Amino acid sequence: MPKIRAFGASFATFAGCCALSLSLAAMSAGTSAAATVTGFSGFAPVNGSGGSYTNSLNSFQLTDGGNSEGSSGFNSTPVNISAFTATYTYQASGGADGAAFIIQNDSRGTSAVGDAGGALGYGGGSAIQPSVAFELNLYTGGPVMGEALGVNGSTGTYNPVNPGLSLNSNNPIMVNLNYDGAKLLVSLRDTVSGNGYTTTYTGSLPTFVGGSTALIGFSGGTGGITSTQTISNFTYTNDAPIYRPIGVTGFNQKMIVPQGATPATPFTGLTASMDDGTGLMGSTFYEQGFNTGSPRTGVAHPGTPFVSANDPNHIFQLASDFTQNDALLLDGTSSGSPATLNLASSAKYSNLSLLVSTGGGTNMFSAVVHYANNTTETFSSLTSPDWFNPGPVAYVTEGRVNGTGGFDAVNSGNPRLFQVDLALSDSLDNVTSIDFFNTSGNGHAVVLGVSGVAVPEPSSLLLLGAGLLGFALFNRRRLAS
């Protein structure tokens, strides 16, 4: 079971010195804030030692292999941090120390820089504060190689990442940070090995930095052991709607081969396949780890969040147990009863996104959204592409398996899962369920998950704006491979 870690020590320090200055007005102002930041052309000059902007300002080299380096750089214009998506590529080689993505309102502004070494150019005697930072640690001579969320320059208590995810391998590691005003989802993915890691922090980031706008930037550090660290492909978008997984019930078929299945007879226990529906012929999806010769191929592990390859604002997850029904097959719904997914907990949503795919061709389908006030909303002519076709790709499985254990399309860019977005006209009433009808096509269309943009309750907005002075920050960690 995942552990929940209290993130309280640093918060207590912050609350004593800064939290009383917060107000609802400051939390909701969001004035004169840049909407999108791409690259480093808008950043102020680099502070400290070892850092420089490179590749025509598209990259930020945080440390360049020297001893006792500590650098930082910040976007010149404050941005709104009430809700955002930040993505970047991190590349490092060497043994120490690490890097940080920083949100800050330090009085030094863009000139703020912390100490070198394990302080990562963020903490120490010159700590950047008030601030929040997502930190990556390379040094294993005391801490573990891993990640942490620091407040006001705090560093050193790191959560280990997936053992197969080496932060100093010099492989490009994609970092996605999605914050919806209450939860920060962190996703790391090694673009070479495919190893990944996700974690979720819960709390009000504006509370920690003293307002809803702040400067954003990066820092890095080395000590007696050195490293070269580079940030590239940086994009920050604020107030972007974030689609998060919705718990549902009603999956009607078992179609994904679990990791622990018997290699020679993987279809044992399945009730349908992607190629043949309930006929159970052809090929279907398998879980990561089942193909021991290529263990990073396959669909994500049960219940593990992953960021859409098409849009980092979309976060999906599959069913929580691949030994039970894990897919909604739309065969037989073109005339007659629908296939229905019920929300585990009804709630208000402004938008929904469906995780779909089709074996054996492209299918059209319709979705009927049911609200708690007994009204419905119908979305017609929706497309579920063939699992080997282009489209709004949410996830590439890089392989499929047949009933005798034969693999094909391994590391080929196929098969694929796709996202289909629905903009709801009613965000005032709770969504309770969704009916699905197959309307055309000869393939076997499936729905594998639902995500949505939640509409906060008025009481939640008030509490978030007031800062929740006694609210602690927690970390729920889940490994993904």
mmCIF file of C-alpha atoms in Angstrom, residues 107-457:
data_model
loop_
_atom_site.group_PDB
_atom_site.id
_atom_site.type_symbol
_atom_site.label_atom_id
_atom_site.label_comp_id
_atom_site.label_asym_id
_atom_site.label_seq_id
_atom_site.Cartn_x
_atom_site.Cartn_y
_atom_site.Cartn_z
ATOM 1 C CA SER A 107 12.601 39.897 -1.719
ATOM 2 C CA ARG A 108 15.687 39.492 -3.952
ATOM 3 C CA GLY A 109 13.401 38.741 -6.884
ATOM 4 C CA THR A 110 15.144 37.286 -9.926
ATOM 5 C CA SER A 111 18.524 37.682 -8.181
ATOM 6 C CA ALA A 112 17.685 35.134 -5.480
ATOM 7 C CA VAL A 113 20.126 32.233 -5.180
ATOM 8 C CA GLY A 114 20.821 29.758 -2.395
ATOM 9 C CA ASP A 115 24.005 28.000 -1.387
ATOM 10 C CA ALA A 116 26.045 25.489 -3.394
ATOM 11 C CA GLY A 117 26.374 21.751 -2.755
ATOM 12 C CA GLY A 118 23.452 19.894 -1.227
ATOM 13 C CA ALA A 119 21.543 23.179 -0.892
ATOM 14 C CA LEU A 120 21.065 22.910 -4.708
ATOM 15 C CA GLY A 121 21.400 26.666 -5.210
ATOM 16 C CA TYR A 122 18.076 26.877 -3.370
ATOM 17 C CA GLY A 123 18.585 26.385 0.392
ATOM 18 C CA GLY A 124 21.248 26.936 3.004
ATOM 19 C CA GLY A 125 22.140 30.247 4.665
ATOM 20 C CA SER A 126 20.977 32.165 1.593
ATOM 21 C CA ALA A 127 17.780 30.143 1.216
ATOM 22 C CA ILE A 128 15.190 31.406 -1.243
ATOM 23 C CA GLN A 129 11.990 32.221 0.683
ATOM 24 C CA PRO A 130 9.057 32.250 0.763
ATOM 25 C CA SER A 131 9.112 29.483 -1.785
ATOM 26 C CA VAL A 132 8.160 25.956 -2.831
ATOM 27 C CA ALA A 133 10.485 23.793 -4.922
ATOM 28 C CA PHE A 134 10.355 20.397 -6.591
ATOM 29 C CA GLU A 135 13.805 18.910 -6.033
ATOM 30 C CA LEU A 136 15.792 16.111 -7.675
ATOM 31 C CA ASN A 137 18.755 14.695 -5.738
ATOM 32 C CA LEU A 138 21.679 12.893 -7.383
ATOM 33 C CA TYR A 139 23.914 12.383 -4.346
ATOM 34 C CA THR A 140 23.609 9.017 -2.595
ATOM 35 C CA GLY A 141 26.261 9.519 0.086
ATOM 36 C CA GLY A 142 23.617 10.220 2.720
ATOM 37 C CA PRO A 143 20.308 10.994 1.067
ATOM 38 C CA VAL A 144 18.816 8.623 -1.470
ATOM 39 C CA MET A 145 18.662 9.400 -5.170
ATOM 40 C CA GLY A 146 15.145 10.741 -5.409
ATOM 41 C CA GLU A 147 12.718 13.630 -5.266
ATOM 42 C CA ALA A 148 11.218 15.959 -2.672
ATOM 43 C CA LEU A 149 9.024 19.008 -2.320
ATOM 44 C CA GLY A 150 10.852 21.666 -0.346
ATOM 45 C CA VAL A 151 9.592 24.812 1.372
ATOM 46 C CA ASN A 152 11.716 27.921 2.043
ATOM 47 C CA GLY A 153 14.952 26.227 1.012
ATOM 48 C CA SER A 154 14.495 22.922 2.832
ATOM 49 C CA THR A 155 16.387 20.019 1.226
ATOM 50 C CA GLY A 156 17.645 16.607 2.194
ATOM 51 C CA THR A 157 14.601 14.392 2.871
ATOM 52 C CA TYR A 158 14.117 12.627 -0.441
ATOM 53 C CA ASN A 159 11.698 9.937 -1.570
ATOM 54 C CA PRO A 160 13.373 7.202 -3.654
ATOM 55 C CA VAL A 161 12.210 7.002 -7.254
ATOM 56 C CA ASN A 162 11.690 3.779 -9.196
ATOM 57 C CA PRO A 163 14.970 1.813 -8.824
ATOM 58 C CA GLY A 164 15.160 1.557 -12.612
ATOM 59 C CA LEU A 165 14.981 5.349 -13.021
ATOM 60 C CA SER A 166 18.535 6.669 -12.717
ATOM 61 C CA LEU A 167 18.541 10.458 -12.427
ATOM 62 C CA ASN A 168 22.245 10.756 -13.361
ATOM 63 C CA SER A 169 22.311 8.385 -16.354
ATOM 64 C CA ASN A 170 22.438 11.325 -18.811
ATOM 65 C CA ASN A 171 19.219 9.971 -20.320
ATOM 66 C CA PRO A 172 16.658 12.720 -20.999
ATOM 67 C CA ILE A 173 14.043 12.543 -18.235
ATOM 68 C CA MET A 174 10.676 14.151 -18.947
ATOM 69 C CA VAL A 175 9.262 15.943 -15.909
ATOM 70 C CA ASN A 176 5.564 16.874 -15.763
ATOM 71 C CA LEU A 177 4.190 18.958 -12.890
ATOM 72 C CA ASN A 178 0.401 19.395 -12.903
ATOM 73 C CA TYR A 179 -1.245 21.526 -10.203
ATOM 74 C CA ASP A 180 -5.015 22.042 -10.019
ATOM 75 C CA GLY A 181 -5.191 24.309 -6.974
ATOM 76 C CA ALA A 182 -5.219 21.431 -4.496
ATOM 77 C CA LYS A 183 -2.998 18.624 -5.787
ATOM 78 C CA LEU A 184 0.395 18.573 -7.475
ATOM 79 C CA LEU A 185 0.919 15.467 -9.620
ATOM 80 C CA VAL A 186 4.564 14.778 -10.440
ATOM 81 C CA SER A 187 5.437 12.432 -13.305
ATOM 82 C CA LEU A 188 8.984 11.424 -14.306
ATOM 83 C CA ARG A 189 9.770 9.325 -17.387
ATOM 84 C CA ASP A 190 13.151 8.237 -18.738
ATOM 85 C CA THR A 191 12.720 8.682 -22.494
ATOM 86 C CA VAL A 192 15.352 6.010 -23.257
ATOM 87 C CA SER A 193 14.591 3.180 -20.814
ATOM 88 C CA GLY A 194 10.890 3.933 -20.380
ATOM 89 C CA ASN A 195 11.151 3.736 -16.591
ATOM 90 C CA GLY A 196 8.800 6.061 -14.770
ATOM 91 C CA TYR A 197 7.680 7.362 -11.407
ATOM 92 C CA THR A 198 4.696 9.361 -10.148
ATOM 93 C CA THR A 199 3.895 11.049 -6.871
ATOM 94 C CA THR A 200 1.168 13.355 -5.610
ATOM 95 C CA TYR A 201 1.482 16.242 -3.144
ATOM 96 C CA THR A 202 -1.658 17.753 -1.649
ATOM 97 C CA GLY A 203 -1.931 21.316 -0.385
ATOM 98 C CA SER A 204 -2.219 24.994 -1.329
ATOM 99 C CA LEU A 205 0.963 26.169 -3.051
ATOM 100 C CA PRO A 206 -0.067 29.864 -2.960
ATOM 101 C CA THR A 207 -0.156 29.538 0.826
ATOM 102 C CA PHE A 208 3.534 28.705 0.917
ATOM 103 C CA VAL A 209 4.690 31.577 -1.292
ATOM 104 C CA GLY A 210 2.360 34.268 0.064
ATOM 105 C CA GLY A 211 0.113 34.856 -2.936
ATOM 106 C CA SER A 212 -1.325 33.553 -6.184
ATOM 107 C CA THR A 213 1.475 35.032 -8.321
ATOM 108 C CA ALA A 214 5.186 34.288 -8.067
ATOM 109 C CA LEU A 215 8.444 34.016 -9.966
ATOM 110 C CA ILE A 216 9.314 30.624 -11.433
ATOM 111 C CA GLY A 217 12.735 29.250 -12.290
ATOM 112 C CA PHE A 218 15.415 26.651 -11.649
ATOM 113 C CA SER A 219 18.519 26.150 -9.549
ATOM 114 C CA GLY A 220 21.272 23.543 -9.311
ATOM 115 C CA GLY A 221 24.256 22.723 -7.157
ATOM 116 C CA THR A 222 27.421 20.654 -6.826
ATOM 117 C CA GLY A 223 29.891 20.185 -3.961
ATOM 118 C CA GLY A 224 33.025 18.078 -3.652
ATOM 119 C CA ILE A 225 31.462 15.705 -6.178
ATOM 120 C CA THR A 226 30.440 17.265 -9.466
ATOM 121 C CA SER A 227 27.864 16.895 -12.224
ATOM 122 C CA THR A 228 26.627 18.453 -15.414
ATOM 123 C CA GLN A 229 22.901 19.227 -15.277
ATOM 124 C CA THR A 230 20.735 20.715 -18.014
ATOM 125 C CA ILE A 231 17.091 21.757 -18.297
ATOM 126 C CA SER A 232 15.503 21.958 -21.769
ATOM 127 C CA ASN A 233 12.081 21.933 -23.464
ATOM 128 C CA PHE A 234 10.661 24.052 -20.636
ATOM 129 C CA THR A 235 7.017 25.130 -20.862
ATOM 130 C CA TYR A 236 4.831 26.645 -18.145
ATOM 131 C CA THR A 237 1.126 27.271 -18.665
ATOM 132 C CA ASN A 238 -1.033 28.626 -15.866
ATOM 133 C CA ASP A 239 -4.731 28.194 -15.208
ATOM 134 C CA ALA A 240 -4.865 25.288 -17.643
ATOM 135 C CA PRO A 241 -7.738 22.897 -16.921
ATOM 136 C CA ILE A 242 -6.335 19.616 -15.654
ATOM 137 C CA TYR A 243 -8.147 16.365 -16.387
ATOM 138 C CA ARG A 244 -7.708 13.947 -13.481
ATOM 139 C CA PRO A 245 -8.774 10.276 -13.261
ATOM 140 C CA ILE A 246 -12.345 9.570 -12.141
ATOM 141 C CA GLY A 247 -13.164 6.382 -10.283
ATOM 142 C CA VAL A 248 -15.782 4.376 -12.192
ATOM 143 C CA THR A 249 -17.534 1.003 -11.943
ATOM 144 C CA GLY A 250 -19.200 -1.053 -14.630
ATOM 145 C CA PHE A 251 -16.378 -2.431 -16.766
ATOM 146 C CA ASN A 252 -17.961 -5.423 -18.538
ATOM 147 C CA GLN A 253 -14.993 -7.416 -19.877
ATOM 148 C CA LYS A 254 -11.540 -8.568 -18.823
ATOM 149 C CA MET A 255 -9.286 -7.716 -21.784
ATOM 150 C CA ILE A 256 -5.800 -6.887 -20.431
ATOM 151 C CA VAL A 257 -3.286 -9.666 -19.777
ATOM 152 C CA PRO A 258 -1.920 -9.067 -16.253
ATOM 153 C CA GLN A 259 1.787 -9.109 -15.441
ATOM 154 C CA GLY A 260 1.532 -12.443 -13.609
ATOM 155 C CA ALA A 261 -0.269 -14.377 -16.361
ATOM 156 C CA THR A 262 1.101 -17.687 -17.642
ATOM 157 C CA PRO A 263 3.362 -16.848 -20.633
ATOM 158 C CA ALA A 264 2.214 -19.772 -22.804
ATOM 159 C CA THR A 265 -1.525 -19.243 -22.193
ATOM 160 C CA PRO A 266 -1.934 -15.523 -21.466
ATOM 161 C CA PHE A 267 -5.634 -15.409 -22.419
ATOM 162 C CA THR A 268 -6.593 -17.662 -19.490
ATOM 163 C CA GLY A 269 -9.143 -15.711 -17.476
ATOM 164 C CA LEU A 270 -9.808 -13.131 -20.190
ATOM 165 C CA THR A 271 -13.342 -12.680 -21.492
ATOM 166 C CA ALA A 272 -12.570 -10.667 -24.642
ATOM 167 C CA SER A 273 -9.682 -9.541 -26.855
ATOM 168 C CA MET A 274 -9.067 -6.351 -28.803
ATOM 169 C CA ASP A 275 -8.928 -8.123 -32.175
ATOM 170 C CA ASP A 276 -11.976 -10.363 -31.739
ATOM 171 C CA GLY A 277 -14.134 -9.160 -28.873
ATOM 172 C CA THR A 278 -15.703 -12.034 -26.941
ATOM 173 C CA GLY A 279 -14.450 -14.451 -29.626
ATOM 174 C CA LEU A 280 -11.052 -14.228 -27.884
ATOM 175 C CA MET A 281 -8.966 -14.573 -31.044
ATOM 176 C CA GLY A 282 -6.123 -12.423 -32.335
ATOM 177 C CA SER A 283 -4.225 -10.136 -29.960
ATOM 178 C CA THR A 284 -4.891 -7.860 -27.002
ATOM 179 C CA PHE A 285 -3.174 -5.521 -24.525
ATOM 180 C CA TYR A 286 -0.810 -6.728 -21.793
ATOM 181 C CA GLU A 287 0.470 -5.111 -18.594
ATOM 182 C CA GLN A 288 4.012 -3.778 -18.308
ATOM 183 C CA GLY A 289 6.303 -6.496 -17.010
ATOM 184 C CA PHE A 290 4.480 -9.399 -18.683
ATOM 185 C CA ASN A 291 6.855 -9.332 -21.655
ATOM 186 C CA THR A 292 10.024 -10.151 -19.725
ATOM 187 C CA GLY A 293 12.130 -9.630 -22.838
ATOM 188 C CA SER A 294 10.891 -6.041 -23.062
ATOM 189 C CA PRO A 295 9.453 -5.277 -19.613
ATOM 190 C CA ARG A 296 8.791 -1.578 -20.226
ATOM 191 C CA THR A 297 6.313 -2.288 -23.014
ATOM 192 C CA GLY A 298 2.600 -2.775 -22.381
ATOM 193 C CA VAL A 299 -0.074 -0.716 -20.677
ATOM 194 C CA ALA A 300 0.546 1.077 -17.383
ATOM 195 C CA HIS A 301 0.084 -0.835 -14.145
ATOM 196 C CA PRO A 302 -3.429 -0.973 -12.627
ATOM 197 C CA GLY A 303 -4.533 2.289 -11.044
ATOM 198 C CA THR A 304 -1.238 4.065 -11.836
ATOM 199 C CA PRO A 305 -1.726 7.646 -13.123
ATOM 200 C CA PHE A 306 0.004 8.574 -16.372
ATOM 201 C CA VAL A 307 0.193 11.797 -18.357
ATOM 202 C CA SER A 308 -1.243 11.830 -21.867
ATOM 203 C CA ALA A 309 1.332 11.831 -24.655
ATOM 204 C CA ASN A 310 -0.950 14.222 -26.540
ATOM 205 C CA ASP A 311 -1.504 16.807 -23.807
ATOM 206 C CA PRO A 312 0.202 17.039 -20.395
ATOM 207 C CA ASN A 313 -2.992 18.531 -18.921
ATOM 208 C CA HIS A 314 -4.671 15.130 -19.289
ATOM 209 C CA ILE A 315 -3.970 12.513 -16.632
ATOM 210 C CA PHE A 316 -5.450 9.034 -16.963
ATOM 211 C CA GLN A 317 -5.367 5.732 -15.174
ATOM 212 C CA LEU A 318 -6.638 2.261 -16.044
ATOM 213 C CA ALA A 319 -8.738 -0.052 -13.891
ATOM 214 C CA SER A 320 -7.402 -0.754 -10.420
ATOM 215 C CA ASP A 321 -7.215 -4.560 -10.856
ATOM 216 C CA PHE A 322 -6.393 -6.483 -14.044
ATOM 217 C CA THR A 323 -7.636 -9.735 -12.490
ATOM 218 C CA GLN A 324 -11.161 -8.283 -12.662
ATOM 219 C CA ASN A 325 -13.098 -6.623 -15.496
ATOM 220 C CA ASP A 326 -10.886 -3.838 -16.810
ATOM 221 C CA ALA A 327 -12.551 -2.575 -20.017
ATOM 222 C CA LEU A 328 -15.948 -1.468 -21.290
ATOM 223 C CA LEU A 329 -16.477 -3.296 -24.596
ATOM 224 C CA LEU A 330 -19.052 -1.581 -26.850
ATOM 225 C CA ASP A 331 -19.866 -4.669 -28.948
ATOM 226 C CA GLY A 332 -23.618 -5.239 -29.155
ATOM 227 C CA THR A 333 -24.629 -1.749 -28.016
ATOM 228 C CA SER A 334 -25.564 -0.297 -31.422
ATOM 229 C CA SER A 335 -29.197 -1.334 -30.935
ATOM 230 C CA GLY A 336 -30.345 -2.169 -27.466
ATOM 231 C CA SER A 337 -28.996 -1.610 -23.999
ATOM 232 C CA PRO A 338 -25.990 0.692 -23.573
ATOM 233 C CA ALA A 339 -22.731 -0.136 -21.880
ATOM 234 C CA THR A 340 -22.627 2.016 -18.745
ATOM 235 C CA LEU A 341 -19.926 3.340 -16.470
ATOM 236 C CA ASN A 342 -21.063 4.647 -13.090
ATOM 237 C CA LEU A 343 -19.036 7.212 -11.218
ATOM 238 C CA ALA A 344 -17.824 5.812 -7.911
ATOM 239 C CA SER A 345 -18.603 9.232 -6.418
ATOM 240 C CA SER A 346 -20.849 11.649 -8.309
ATOM 241 C CA ALA A 347 -19.380 15.136 -8.712
ATOM 242 C CA LYS A 348 -19.539 18.289 -10.821
ATOM 243 C CA TYR A 349 -17.356 18.447 -13.931
ATOM 244 C CA SER A 350 -16.874 21.049 -16.640
ATOM 245 C CA ASN A 351 -15.149 18.609 -19.015
ATOM 246 C CA LEU A 352 -14.671 14.871 -19.365
ATOM 247 C CA SER A 353 -12.106 12.880 -21.323
ATOM 248 C CA LEU A 354 -12.512 9.260 -22.378
ATOM 249 C CA LEU A 355 -9.616 6.815 -22.789
ATOM 250 C CA VAL A 356 -10.552 4.683 -25.799
ATOM 251 C CA SER A 357 -9.172 2.340 -28.452
ATOM 252 C CA THR A 358 -10.501 -0.047 -31.124
ATOM 253 C CA GLY A 359 -9.177 -3.365 -32.396
ATOM 254 C CA GLY A 360 -9.913 -4.224 -36.020
ATOM 255 C CA GLY A 361 -10.874 -0.798 -37.364
ATOM 256 C CA THR A 362 -12.095 2.677 -36.439
ATOM 257 C CA ASN A 363 -15.514 2.869 -34.762
ATOM 258 C CA MET A 364 -17.953 5.703 -34.119
ATOM 259 C CA PHE A 365 -19.804 5.834 -30.826
ATOM 260 C CA SER A 366 -22.015 8.098 -28.753
ATOM 261 C CA ALA A 367 -21.937 8.948 -25.053
ATOM 262 C CA VAL A 368 -24.890 9.972 -22.896
ATOM 263 C CA VAL A 369 -23.921 11.774 -19.683
ATOM 264 C CA HIS A 370 -26.384 11.420 -16.799
ATOM 265 C CA TYR A 371 -26.736 14.117 -14.137
ATOM 266 C CA ALA A 372 -28.069 13.874 -10.599
ATOM 267 C CA ASN A 373 -31.078 16.057 -11.515
ATOM 268 C CA ASN A 374 -32.227 13.297 -13.932
ATOM 269 C CA THR A 375 -31.247 15.223 -17.067
ATOM 270 C CA THR A 376 -28.906 13.883 -19.758
ATOM 271 C CA GLU A 377 -26.524 15.262 -22.352
ATOM 272 C CA THR A 378 -25.741 13.336 -25.551
ATOM 273 C CA PHE A 379 -22.473 13.457 -27.498
ATOM 274 C CA SER A 380 -22.793 11.887 -30.951
ATOM 275 C CA SER A 381 -20.336 10.962 -33.722
ATOM 276 C CA LEU A 382 -17.410 10.370 -31.405
ATOM 277 C CA THR A 383 -14.433 8.490 -32.869
ATOM 278 C CA SER A 384 -12.483 5.620 -31.334
ATOM 279 C CA PRO A 385 -9.490 5.127 -33.676
ATOM 280 C CA ASP A 386 -7.963 1.790 -34.574
ATOM 281 C CA TRP A 387 -5.238 0.924 -32.087
ATOM 282 C CA PHE A 388 -2.650 1.093 -34.904
ATOM 283 C CA ASN A 389 -3.833 4.455 -36.280
ATOM 284 C CA PRO A 390 -2.673 8.032 -35.634
ATOM 285 C CA GLY A 391 -4.876 10.267 -33.541
ATOM 286 C CA PRO A 392 -4.926 12.167 -30.242
ATOM 287 C CA VAL A 393 -2.606 9.581 -28.685
ATOM 288 C CA ALA A 394 -2.775 9.324 -24.910
ATOM 289 C CA TYR A 395 -0.515 6.281 -24.460
ATOM 290 C CA VAL A 396 1.653 4.047 -26.656
ATOM 291 C CA THR A 397 1.894 0.476 -25.353
ATOM 292 C CA GLU A 398 4.715 -0.624 -27.715
ATOM 293 C CA GLY A 399 3.427 -4.188 -28.037
ATOM 294 C CA ARG A 400 0.542 -6.678 -27.947
ATOM 295 C CA VAL A 401 0.208 -10.412 -27.286
ATOM 296 C CA ASN A 402 -1.823 -13.271 -28.782
ATOM 297 C CA GLY A 403 -3.414 -16.291 -27.120
ATOM 298 C CA THR A 404 -0.317 -18.489 -27.408
ATOM 299 C CA GLY A 405 2.023 -15.926 -25.890
ATOM 300 C CA GLY A 406 3.381 -14.484 -29.122
ATOM 301 C CA PHE A 407 4.333 -10.805 -29.075
ATOM 302 C CA ASP A 408 4.342 -8.415 -32.001
ATOM 303 C CA ALA A 409 4.621 -4.669 -32.668
ATOM 304 C CA VAL A 410 7.139 -4.472 -29.799
ATOM 305 C CA ASN A 411 8.750 -0.997 -29.692
ATOM 306 C CA SER A 412 6.999 -0.083 -32.936
ATOM 307 C CA GLY A 413 5.020 2.956 -31.748
ATOM 308 C CA ASN A 414 1.856 0.836 -31.549
ATOM 309 C CA PRO A 415 -0.702 -0.144 -30.289
ATOM 310 C CA ARG A 416 -2.193 3.050 -28.922
ATOM 311 C CA LEU A 417 -4.776 4.447 -26.546
ATOM 312 C CA PHE A 418 -6.572 7.652 -27.458
ATOM 313 C CA GLN A 419 -8.365 10.496 -25.683
ATOM 314 C CA VAL A 420 -11.800 11.869 -26.602
ATOM 315 C CA ASP A 421 -12.806 15.107 -24.862
ATOM 316 C CA LEU A 422 -16.358 16.137 -23.930
ATOM 317 C CA ALA A 423 -17.218 19.741 -22.950
ATOM 318 C CA LEU A 424 -20.214 19.548 -20.618
ATOM 319 C CA SER A 425 -22.936 22.201 -20.742
ATOM 320 C CA ASP A 426 -23.989 21.553 -17.138
ATOM 321 C CA SER A 427 -21.296 22.144 -14.520
ATOM 322 C CA LEU A 428 -23.805 22.854 -11.734
ATOM 323 C CA ASP A 429 -25.156 19.317 -11.301
ATOM 324 C CA ASN A 430 -23.280 16.168 -10.348
ATOM 325 C CA VAL A 431 -22.418 13.674 -13.079
ATOM 326 C CA THR A 432 -23.564 10.207 -12.004
ATOM 327 C CA SER A 433 -22.974 7.888 -14.993
ATOM 328 C CA ILE A 434 -22.186 7.659 -18.708
ATOM 329 C CA ASP A 435 -23.939 5.419 -21.250
ATOM 330 C CA PHE A 436 -22.070 4.329 -24.386
ATOM 331 C CA PHE A 437 -23.445 3.140 -27.734
ATOM 332 C CA ASN A 438 -21.452 1.821 -30.672
ATOM 333 C CA THR A 439 -22.938 3.590 -33.717
ATOM 334 C CA SER A 440 -20.829 2.385 -36.684
ATOM 335 C CA GLY A 441 -17.746 0.380 -37.620
ATOM 336 C CA ASN A 442 -16.761 -3.277 -37.525
ATOM 337 C CA GLY A 443 -14.029 -3.032 -34.907
ATOM 338 C CA HIS A 444 -14.132 -3.738 -31.187
ATOM 339 C CA ALA A 445 -14.206 -0.363 -29.430
ATOM 340 C CA VAL A 446 -13.393 -0.149 -25.731
ATOM 341 C CA VAL A 447 -13.445 2.513 -23.037
ATOM 342 C CA LEU A 448 -10.580 2.000 -20.578
ATOM 343 C CA GLY A 449 -10.881 5.027 -18.316
ATOM 344 C CA VAL A 450 -12.492 8.403 -17.664
ATOM 345 C CA SER A 451 -10.890 11.650 -16.520
ATOM 346 C CA GLY A 452 -12.407 15.055 -15.885
ATOM 347 C CA VAL A 453 -11.964 18.682 -14.894
ATOM 348 C CA ALA A 454 -13.657 18.916 -11.510
ATOM 349 C CA VAL A 455 -15.676 21.970 -10.490
ATOM 350 C CA PRO A 456 -14.733 22.799 -6.875
ATOM 351 C CA GLU A 457 -17.474 23.225 -4.321
#
